[in-house]
Amino acid sequence: MGEFDLISRLTARAGARADIALGIGDDAALLQVPPGEQLVACCDTLNEGVHFLAGTDAGDISWKSLAVNLSDLAAMGARPAWTLLSLSLPRADRELVDGFIEGFHALASQAEAALVGGDTTSGPLSICVTALGLVPPGRALRRDGAQVGDLVCVSGTLGDAAAALNRARAGAPVDSAAARALQSRMRRPTPRLALGLALRGVAHAAIDVSDGLLADLGHIARASAVGLRLEAAALPASEALRALFPAEDCLRFQAIGGDDYELAFTLPPQRLELLRALGADLGVEISVIGQVVAGDGVRLEAPDGAAIDFGCTGWEHFTGSPP
Amino acid sequence: MGEFDLISRLTARAGARADIALGIGDDAALLQVPPGEQLVACCDTLNEGVHFLAGTDAGDISWKSLAVNLSDLAAMGARPAWTLLSLSLPRADRELVDGFIEGFHALASQAEAALVGGDTTSGPLSICVTALGLVPPGRALRRDGAQVGDLVCVSGTLGDAAAALNRARAGAPVDSAAARALQSRMRRPTPRLALGLALRGVAHAAIDVSDGLLADLGHIARASAVGLRLEAAALPASEALRALFPAEDCLRFQAIGGDDYELAFTLPPQRLELLRALGADLGVEISVIGQVVAGDGVRLEAPDGAAIDFGCTGWEHFTGSPP
């Protein structure tokens, strides 16, 4: 299979939108941003051996490469519109390519995000996705809006993907419903797009949990010039996580494991009822995990009020200490 | 140097534009597309060992990673606005990072393209750039507008970068002005942005020469459902190329070498005077290299009218045959 065959197979599943004046097949795509909308743009790469283990299913890789970008759009309260895909493959064999296209398309079609361009090249396995979305001016969820007195909340459960990675590295078998549940969270995370849209005008600040809860909430604290106080006992955990790991490991995965792609956000306490209703409507579990205080930094507290310190707050490339 | 130090160094040279509502530092950028403009989007990756040789200067790599994308915008007749950069580095040492930032910034500031986002990650050396530009609806240069009777033109000279790569692979020293001229064309190509803007409403179809002149013009032929007849003797060559290679090698580099980032385009003969004036204004050499005919494909003819066949038309990944 050559480069142009690969491109034509990608193009066949690119998806359609009325706002695409010219899609794949020219030097660049021509896109119509609707009047009254701002463009929201982000770009993230996944590399083999860094972001996913060698031997990971091609469909899972491509799903995740799109999911991590859609998660960034969700964290801005943006609606996805278009994507560009830059795909480096060591070889273009049909099975790999078709698996890759399946995973990407499965999530893209759910999210109504059309593929409008990119490139394919030979090289070490690596996927760079650019996601472009739309949000009305002034309605985006940002990191710098948290206010003292806000509640700190998070969607879903935390730590599942980090726990799955821990098991995979240790060679633990995926031989139970709980192990499969964790693995699925690592391989095909769900970007919280509907929740992001629902949080427009409700949340004061938001971020997605990718590097680790403490690291990511640290960005909100810095950008908003506030402190965050979190209760360790309030961090949501899945039944699968609790079934497979002792409490101490669970907390570590939840607090600094990252790779969750849940939304962490702050909002005034008087909107909690509204939030509960939104969560129920969307079928998304919402947990209140702490509050915004005067000061700086993120403090994770045990039930006795003692600060819990893991020595790092999450993943950082180059100096990074994955849990 | 850690990831966040690297990001802050990139951010310091990101460039400013009034249409950036929110730049680097949140989950995604917020951008204001002006009313009456379409968004133009493209994305290309450069991998070490595939698109550039190991040991290439970091500033040259980053310049080129941006240049190849701006060249795509130029080929659409678009004005650059914003870029996203996804950078994979095996290690984040300061010298490498600062060199990288210098090259990227040097071209970005010339092109008035601000860096608004992206990511940095550990991995094999690889750079993915997304370029976003603007063009009024209906004014973009496309591949599908060539008409029978049009002249085929190309800017600048062809084959220099391919010749430089050929010399580098052979271990030839860069020990003369001619050798340095070729190397410079390979390392820091010039995207033809001003020419692209000037060709709005003048050219019927355009593409940038990246894979190889014959391959790239083949895209125009297919998209426009026409044939192209090119005169080998009319392909423009630099003095440096002619000084260092015999005519037969020159022609091969010019026709299928690629990596030129010149614009190839078609226009009706009655606009040739106008084109000459535009080229003179911009200081860009323009060569008429052939014509658009009924039929299909691209035929390169020797002075005696015989077809010249190199066995391939340019670079193709996975099955590719670089000249």
XYZ file of C-alpha atoms in Angstrom:
646
model
C 0.000 0.000 0.000
C 1.424 3.376 -1.015
C 0.943 6.829 0.446
C -1.821 7.838 -1.962
C -3.738 4.599 -1.431
C -3.540 5.242 2.311
C -4.794 8.811 1.827
C -7.715 7.661 -0.281
C -8.722 5.151 2.406
C -8.608 7.893 5.026
C -10.566 10.249 2.789
C -13.336 7.711 2.269
C -14.109 7.858 6.011
C -13.400 11.560 6.520
C -16.979 12.552 7.345
C -18.948 15.447 5.871
C -20.012 18.827 7.201
C -21.773 21.691 5.440
C -19.118 24.140 6.672
C -16.304 22.482 4.675
C -15.783 24.462 1.478
C -12.900 22.204 0.420
C -11.782 19.085 2.295
C -8.930 16.631 1.801
C -7.240 16.758 -1.594
C -5.739 20.217 -2.069
C -2.774 21.929 -0.415
C -5.011 22.928 2.496
C -8.645 22.749 3.559
C -11.054 25.688 3.236
C -13.407 25.996 6.203
C -16.283 28.302 6.979
C -16.310 29.473 10.603
C -19.911 30.510 11.339
C -20.516 34.168 12.177
C -20.609 34.695 15.932
C -18.237 31.836 16.732
C -14.607 31.831 17.763
C -12.243 29.171 16.510
C -10.823 26.847 19.177
C -7.570 25.106 18.206
C -5.361 22.510 19.845
C -2.853 19.885 18.798
C -1.415 16.839 20.584
C 0.871 14.012 19.520
C 0.992 10.420 20.740
C 4.276 8.540 20.305
C 4.765 4.808 20.567
C 6.608 3.860 23.736
C 5.790 7.215 25.322
C 2.016 7.597 25.149
C 1.104 4.023 24.294
C 2.838 0.680 24.595
C 4.313 -1.026 21.553
C 1.812 -3.583 20.275
C -1.265 -1.516 21.152
C -4.162 -2.111 18.774
C -4.134 0.407 15.905
C -7.776 1.335 16.425
C -7.155 2.069 20.084
C -4.192 4.294 19.225
C -6.140 6.351 16.727
C -9.189 6.609 18.992
C -7.012 7.906 21.790
C -5.083 10.325 19.563
C -8.389 11.966 18.684
C -9.852 11.626 22.188
C -7.047 13.543 23.909
C -7.596 16.450 21.518
C -11.386 16.395 21.758
C -10.907 16.362 25.524
C -9.055 19.675 25.207
C -11.959 21.092 23.211
C -14.358 19.772 25.875
C -12.318 21.522 28.559
C -12.831 24.793 26.649
C -16.576 24.223 26.308
C -16.106 24.008 22.529
C -18.083 22.040 19.979
C -15.803 19.961 17.690
C -15.862 20.754 13.997
C -12.773 19.681 12.055
C -9.616 17.655 12.510
C -6.269 17.285 10.790
C -4.268 14.089 11.150
C -0.552 13.679 10.671
C 0.304 10.020 10.722
C 3.807 8.563 10.780
C 3.924 4.815 10.220
C 6.920 2.516 9.968
C 5.093 0.612 7.227
C 1.712 1.049 5.577
C 0.249 -2.420 5.775
C -3.459 -2.668 5.149
C -4.443 -4.214 8.458
C -2.667 -1.525 10.458
C -4.121 1.257 8.330
C -7.657 -0.097 8.380
C -7.523 -0.585 12.138
C -6.276 2.923 12.493
C -9.045 4.348 10.340
C -11.722 2.369 12.223
C -10.765 3.775 15.617
C -10.443 7.330 14.402
C -13.703 7.247 12.500
C -15.619 5.624 15.363
C -14.922 8.548 17.671
C -14.931 11.264 14.997
C -18.386 10.306 13.806
C -19.722 10.325 17.389
C -18.244 13.777 17.872
C -19.360 15.045 14.435
C -15.778 16.067 13.728
C -14.777 15.768 10.077
C -11.245 14.990 8.920
C -10.195 17.778 6.544
C -6.474 17.311 6.044
C -3.078 16.306 7.312
C -0.362 14.099 5.971
C 0.993 10.575 6.035
C 4.657 9.823 6.171
C 7.078 7.038 6.974
C 8.753 7.167 10.368
C 8.473 5.817 13.904
C 4.825 5.261 14.857
C 3.468 8.663 15.855
C 0.134 10.412 15.493
C -0.402 14.146 15.661
C -4.002 15.342 15.676
C -5.134 18.935 15.392
C -8.678 19.540 16.584
C -10.598 22.652 15.605
C -13.805 23.584 17.368
C -16.207 26.452 17.822
C -17.428 28.491 20.770
C -19.295 31.807 20.982
C -17.054 34.674 22.160
C -16.909 34.988 25.927
C -18.426 31.543 26.512
C -15.256 29.416 26.572
C -14.242 27.654 29.790
C -10.784 28.854 30.771
C -8.249 28.060 33.460
C -8.125 31.561 34.879
C -11.662 32.061 36.155
C -11.669 30.167 39.478
C -12.832 32.280 42.437
C -12.323 31.904 46.163
C -15.337 30.079 47.556
C -15.906 27.971 44.433
C -16.351 24.249 44.737
C -13.865 22.037 42.897
C -15.524 19.222 40.952
C -14.495 16.399 38.668
C -16.444 14.198 36.274
C -16.405 10.386 36.199
C -13.736 8.449 38.055
C -9.992 8.970 38.347
C -6.976 6.690 38.208
C -8.336 3.910 36.010
C -6.010 4.452 33.056
C -2.934 4.857 35.238
C -3.862 1.655 37.047
C -4.259 -0.165 33.733
C -0.836 1.056 32.616
C 0.647 -0.090 35.910
C -0.830 -3.556 35.403
C 0.295 -3.730 31.775
C 3.858 -2.794 32.713
C 3.867 -5.456 35.396
C 2.639 -8.035 32.879
C -0.601 -8.599 34.799
C -3.194 -10.521 32.755
C -6.404 -8.855 31.588
C -8.470 -11.723 32.921
C -11.419 -10.179 34.765
C -14.207 -7.711 34.174
C -12.422 -5.234 36.433
C -9.121 -5.563 34.553
C -10.937 -5.127 31.249
C -12.737 -2.050 32.567
C -9.452 -0.395 33.513
C -7.838 -1.337 30.213
C -10.748 0.111 28.282
C -10.381 3.408 30.125
C -6.700 3.521 29.130
C -7.277 2.536 25.517
C -10.477 4.341 24.558
C -11.017 7.283 26.901
C -14.234 9.255 26.520
C -13.833 12.981 25.935
C -16.473 14.807 27.998
C -17.789 16.885 25.129
C -21.435 17.136 26.197
C -20.418 18.051 29.731
C -18.058 20.743 28.429
C -20.904 22.326 26.474
C -23.232 22.089 29.477
C -20.667 23.824 31.707
C -20.690 27.011 29.596
C -21.987 29.740 31.863
C -21.965 27.316 34.812
C -18.283 26.626 35.596
C -15.859 29.432 36.443
C -12.783 27.493 35.283
C -12.115 24.102 33.726
C -9.307 21.825 32.554
C -9.132 18.230 31.444
C -7.228 15.718 33.544
C -4.404 14.477 31.361
C -1.077 14.892 33.196
C -2.534 14.140 36.636
C -5.258 15.707 38.782
C -2.864 17.616 41.042
C -0.745 18.844 38.132
C -3.744 19.911 36.082
C -5.523 21.621 38.959
C -2.204 23.343 39.631
C -2.654 25.083 36.274
C -6.058 26.398 37.384
C -4.583 27.559 40.697
C -1.752 29.446 38.985
C -3.854 30.920 36.185
C -6.570 32.020 38.617
C -4.173 33.121 41.383
C -5.985 31.034 43.988
C -5.323 27.968 46.107
C -7.202 24.676 45.922
C -7.876 22.405 48.883
C -8.862 18.849 47.936
C -10.166 16.014 50.113
C -8.468 12.725 49.303
C -11.518 10.788 50.457
C -13.688 12.626 47.932
C -11.712 11.648 44.816
C -13.971 9.356 42.787
C -12.771 5.817 42.121
C -14.305 3.113 39.976
C -15.319 -0.215 41.472
C -12.760 -1.808 39.162
C -9.950 0.278 40.598
C -10.947 -0.477 44.191
C -11.263 -4.166 43.383
C -7.752 -4.485 41.981
C -5.596 -2.161 44.067
C -5.178 -1.326 47.761
C -6.429 2.098 48.854
C -2.962 3.651 48.948
C -2.256 2.750 45.316
C -5.731 3.891 44.290
C -5.147 7.337 45.747
C -1.804 7.665 44.003
C -3.330 6.760 40.627
C -6.255 9.125 41.209
C -4.166 12.079 42.333
C -1.179 11.982 39.995
C -1.793 9.176 37.481
C -3.397 11.280 34.777
C -4.610 9.998 31.406
C -8.186 10.276 32.706
C -9.646 12.820 30.263
C -12.232 13.781 32.822
C -13.093 17.447 33.333
C -11.997 19.171 36.526
C -13.721 22.490 37.130
C -14.812 25.040 39.692
C -18.158 26.707 40.203
C -19.957 28.712 42.900
C -21.753 26.563 45.499
C -25.137 27.992 44.559
C -24.853 26.302 41.148
C -24.372 22.833 42.634
C -28.046 21.905 42.253
C -27.961 22.957 38.614
C -24.778 20.959 38.104
C -26.311 17.847 39.665
C -29.233 18.156 37.269
C -26.895 18.571 34.272
C -24.885 15.539 35.337
C -28.024 13.457 35.734
C -29.278 14.545 32.305
C -25.989 13.560 30.686
C -25.485 10.392 32.710
C -22.149 11.698 33.964
C -21.145 11.232 37.594
C -19.993 14.506 39.181
C -18.006 14.624 42.428
C -17.288 17.632 44.611
C -13.675 17.114 45.623
C -12.679 20.355 47.305
C -12.874 24.107 47.360
C -11.101 27.185 46.099
C -9.335 29.169 48.830
C -7.191 32.261 49.054
C -3.508 31.489 48.557
C -1.790 29.350 45.979
C -1.043 25.750 45.075
C -3.044 22.568 45.416
C -3.238 20.861 48.809
C -4.520 17.297 49.001
C -5.732 16.490 52.516
C -6.232 13.204 54.349
C -9.367 12.860 56.520
C -7.315 14.036 59.518
C -6.373 17.229 57.667
C -2.747 16.230 57.027
C -1.312 17.144 53.629
C -0.548 14.228 51.298
C 2.590 14.600 49.173
C 3.541 12.163 46.416
C 6.801 13.910 45.535
C 5.345 14.951 42.170
C 1.979 16.111 40.862
C 1.797 14.212 37.603
C 3.501 13.413 34.360
C 6.063 15.798 32.926
C 7.974 15.007 29.748
C 11.787 15.023 29.849
C 11.960 15.199 33.651
C 8.728 13.305 34.122
C 8.000 10.887 36.880
C 5.064 8.726 35.882
C 3.519 7.100 38.940
C 15.230 21.497 31.164
C 11.706 20.207 31.810
C 8.615 20.296 29.653
C 7.172 23.418 31.249
C 10.453 25.306 30.996
C 10.526 24.381 27.313
C 6.958 25.593 26.842
C 7.700 28.911 28.552
C 10.675 29.451 26.229
C 8.498 28.760 23.200
C 5.770 31.030 24.541
C 8.176 33.924 24.988
C 8.759 33.967 21.212
C 5.225 33.065 20.143
C 4.422 36.388 18.473
C 1.321 38.494 18.964
C -1.738 39.201 16.826
C -4.862 41.181 17.653
C -7.050 38.271 16.496
C -5.828 35.945 19.279
C -8.394 35.983 22.080
C -6.397 33.418 24.083
C -2.988 32.051 23.076
C -0.682 29.443 24.581
C -1.456 28.427 28.147
C -4.938 26.948 28.250
C -6.333 23.672 26.895
C -6.741 25.272 23.468
C -6.355 28.636 21.769
C -9.291 30.973 21.068
C -9.009 32.696 17.693
C -11.100 35.309 15.953
C -11.559 34.604 12.228
C -12.412 37.971 10.638
C -15.847 38.280 9.026
C -15.639 37.655 5.287
C -12.674 35.273 5.526
C -12.496 31.510 5.216
C -10.161 29.509 7.394
C -7.376 27.680 5.544
C -5.866 24.728 7.425
C -3.017 22.322 6.766
C -0.656 20.139 8.760
C 2.662 18.486 7.893
C 5.217 16.522 9.876
C 8.974 16.293 9.426
C 10.704 13.199 10.833
C 14.424 12.775 11.390
C 15.956 10.412 8.880
C 12.982 10.817 6.543
C 12.595 14.547 5.916
C 15.943 15.701 7.240
C 19.272 14.052 7.932
C 20.364 13.229 11.466
C 22.637 15.990 12.700
C 20.795 18.790 10.888
C 20.943 22.101 12.733
C 17.918 22.534 15.006
C 17.131 25.999 13.633
C 17.104 24.660 10.093
C 14.732 21.850 11.062
C 12.253 24.182 12.703
C 12.443 26.748 9.895
C 11.696 24.026 7.372
C 8.883 22.481 9.417
C 7.133 25.831 9.325
C 8.157 26.624 5.738
C 6.592 23.490 4.254
C 3.283 24.393 5.894
C 3.393 28.074 4.960
C 4.147 26.890 1.431
C 0.835 25.028 1.451
C -0.923 28.217 2.545
C 0.905 30.112 -0.222
C -0.309 27.565 -2.757
C -3.882 28.316 -1.646
C -3.365 32.069 -1.921
C -3.892 32.331 1.840
C -2.433 34.801 4.307
C -0.850 33.060 7.341
C -2.358 33.784 10.729
C -1.691 31.145 13.387
C 0.369 28.025 13.939
C 0.374 25.080 16.307
C 3.554 23.152 16.953
C 3.838 19.600 18.197
C 7.444 18.869 19.013
C 8.864 15.452 19.906
C 12.428 15.558 21.181
C 14.614 12.723 22.448
C 15.966 15.104 25.104
C 15.253 18.734 25.940
C 18.721 20.241 26.175
C 18.845 23.999 26.101
C 21.009 24.384 23.007
C 18.751 22.177 20.916
C 15.617 23.921 22.155
C 16.980 27.429 21.691
C 18.172 26.608 18.176
C 14.800 25.202 17.402
C 13.006 28.287 18.677
C 15.328 30.617 16.741
C 14.600 29.007 13.373
C 10.869 28.792 13.945
C 10.606 32.358 15.173
C 12.767 33.757 12.349
C 10.328 32.539 9.706
C 7.156 32.983 11.758
C 7.886 36.641 12.430
C 8.579 37.248 8.716
C 5.266 35.609 7.861
C 3.363 37.313 10.712
C 2.195 33.897 11.885
C 1.786 33.624 15.659
C 2.289 30.395 17.596
C -0.906 29.732 19.543
C -0.561 26.188 20.830
C 0.637 22.651 20.446
C 2.529 20.290 22.675
C 5.989 19.069 23.551
C 6.733 15.456 24.272
C 9.594 13.021 24.494
C 10.106 10.724 21.526
C 12.119 10.354 18.323
C 12.858 13.790 16.816
C 9.735 14.832 14.941
C 7.971 18.133 14.310
C 4.354 18.504 13.340
C 3.207 21.997 12.405
C -0.370 23.042 11.784
C -0.712 26.280 9.833
C -3.942 28.257 9.821
C -4.498 31.056 7.332
C -7.212 33.245 5.894
C -8.624 33.812 2.436
C -11.830 35.506 1.239
C -14.427 32.990 -0.019
C -14.010 32.140 -3.673
C -10.501 33.621 -3.868
C -8.435 30.573 -2.918
C -6.078 29.024 -5.466
C -7.095 25.423 -5.975
C -5.803 22.444 -7.920
C -8.958 21.946 -9.919
C -9.170 25.161 -11.939
C -6.679 24.594 -14.774
C -8.158 25.112 -18.248
C -7.083 23.921 -21.655
C -4.999 26.666 -23.232
C -3.532 27.884 -19.926
C 0.188 28.371 -19.594
C 1.987 26.337 -16.925
C 4.377 28.436 -14.839
C 6.693 27.943 -11.902
C 8.411 30.367 -9.564
C 12.122 30.480 -8.748
C 14.370 27.561 -9.652
C 13.905 23.810 -9.321
C 16.088 20.953 -8.186
C 18.400 22.789 -5.790
C 17.272 21.057 -2.607
C 17.288 17.596 -4.208
C 20.786 18.260 -5.514
C 21.930 19.342 -2.052
C 20.496 16.151 -0.559
C 22.250 14.112 -3.233
C 25.556 15.766 -2.360
C 25.018 15.342 1.380
C 24.261 11.646 0.987
C 27.402 11.226 -1.104
C 29.435 12.972 1.591
C 30.405 15.813 -0.757
C 31.889 18.802 1.090
C 30.063 22.123 1.256
C 33.151 24.000 0.149
C 31.988 26.492 -2.478
C 29.460 29.256 -2.912
C 27.469 26.995 -5.219
C 27.419 24.141 -2.724
C 26.346 26.520 0.042
C 23.598 27.936 -2.182
C 22.149 24.481 -2.782
C 22.407 23.550 0.893
C 20.651 26.733 1.918
C 17.752 25.920 -0.412
C 17.432 22.491 1.212
C 17.701 23.765 4.774
C 15.776 27.020 4.736
C 13.349 27.027 1.810
C 11.356 30.192 1.191
C 7.586 29.785 1.111
C 6.204 31.937 -1.706
C 3.617 33.715 0.398
C 3.606 37.085 -1.369
C 3.383 35.390 -4.754
C 0.483 33.243 -3.568
C -1.443 36.346 -2.520
C -0.617 38.072 -5.817
C -1.903 35.084 -7.811
C -5.430 35.397 -6.385
C -7.644 36.160 -9.344
C -4.707 35.660 -11.715
C -3.901 31.921 -11.631
C -6.507 29.306 -12.533
C -4.850 26.580 -10.454
C -1.830 26.303 -8.167
C 0.157 23.849 -6.071
C 3.476 23.989 -4.274
C 6.326 21.800 -5.465
C 7.094 19.479 -2.574
C 7.031 15.866 -3.787
C 8.440 16.663 -7.233
C 7.329 18.886 -10.112
C 5.886 16.039 -12.205
C 4.107 14.475 -9.222
C 2.682 17.770 -8.032
C 1.558 18.924 -11.468
C -0.004 15.485 -11.820
C -2.358 16.498 -8.994
C -3.415 19.596 -10.945
C -3.922 17.496 -14.086
C -6.121 14.979 -12.257
C -8.092 17.535 -10.245
C -8.693 19.698 -13.314
C -9.261 16.783 -15.744
C -6.696 18.118 -18.180
C -3.269 17.182 -19.507
C -0.063 19.151 -19.064
C 2.755 19.331 -21.593
C 6.049 20.591 -20.223
C 9.275 21.543 -22.018
C 12.332 20.134 -20.284
C 14.474 22.966 -21.606
C 12.190 25.519 -19.961
C 12.532 24.205 -16.390
C 14.395 26.872 -14.427
C 17.742 25.925 -12.877
C 19.999 27.932 -10.609
C 23.564 28.723 -11.601
C 24.662 26.721 -8.577
C 22.854 23.628 -9.822
C 24.295 23.936 -13.323
C 27.768 24.514 -11.895
C 27.781 21.344 -9.819
C 25.885 18.773 -11.866
C 25.777 17.622 -15.487
C 22.632 18.544 -17.436
C 21.119 15.083 -17.162
C 21.301 15.099 -13.365
C 19.996 18.674 -13.253
C 16.897 17.712 -15.196
C 16.225 14.758 -12.943
C 16.467 16.924 -9.824
C 14.269 19.605 -11.382
C 11.578 17.245 -12.637
C 11.212 14.764 -9.798
C 13.476 15.925 -6.966
C 10.896 17.936 -5.074
C 11.500 19.803 -1.813
C 11.511 23.082 -3.790
C 8.541 24.876 -2.203
C 8.113 26.906 -5.352
C 4.626 27.537 -6.690
C 3.538 25.798 -9.893
C 0.422 27.283 -11.434
C -1.583 27.800 -14.592
C -3.104 30.943 -16.054
C -4.533 32.120 -19.363
C -1.897 33.465 -21.805
C -3.455 36.926 -21.817
C -2.466 37.318 -18.163
C 1.217 36.688 -18.831
C 2.083 40.386 -18.981
C 0.349 40.964 -15.675
C 2.189 37.993 -14.195
C 5.552 39.308 -15.395
C 4.803 42.612 -13.715
C 3.805 40.875 -10.458
C 6.972 38.777 -10.519
C 9.110 41.870 -11.105
C 7.389 43.709 -8.245
C 8.021 40.815 -5.881
C 11.510 40.041 -7.127
C 10.445 36.486 -7.948
C 11.606 34.834 -11.158
C 8.697 33.315 -13.092
C 9.186 30.743 -15.853
C 6.652 29.526 -18.372
C 7.335 25.800 -18.561
C 4.480 24.405 -20.613
C 0.818 24.456 -21.405
C -2.479 22.869 -20.454
C -3.884 20.565 -23.109
C -6.903 18.319 -23.528
C -6.262 14.829 -22.196
C -4.665 13.694 -18.982
C -1.319 13.257 -17.258
C 1.885 15.238 -17.387
C 4.223 14.841 -20.351
C 7.762 16.181 -20.104
C 9.240 16.718 -23.566
C 12.819 16.971 -24.782
C 13.591 19.647 -27.402
C 13.001 17.038 -30.140
C 9.513 16.360 -28.798
C 10.344 12.954 -27.292
C 8.774 12.156 -23.909
C 11.186 11.937 -20.978
C 10.402 9.268 -18.412
C 12.239 8.927 -15.101
C 10.334 5.846 -13.964
C 8.671 7.862 -11.211
C 7.304 11.371 -10.826
C 8.516 12.227 -7.349
C 8.652 11.183 -3.756
C 6.029 8.865 -2.353
C 6.173 7.621 1.214
C 6.157 3.840 1.851
C 6.741 2.967 -1.804
C 8.730 6.111 -2.495
C 11.660 6.383 -4.814
C 13.594 9.514 -4.015
C 15.742 10.517 -6.958
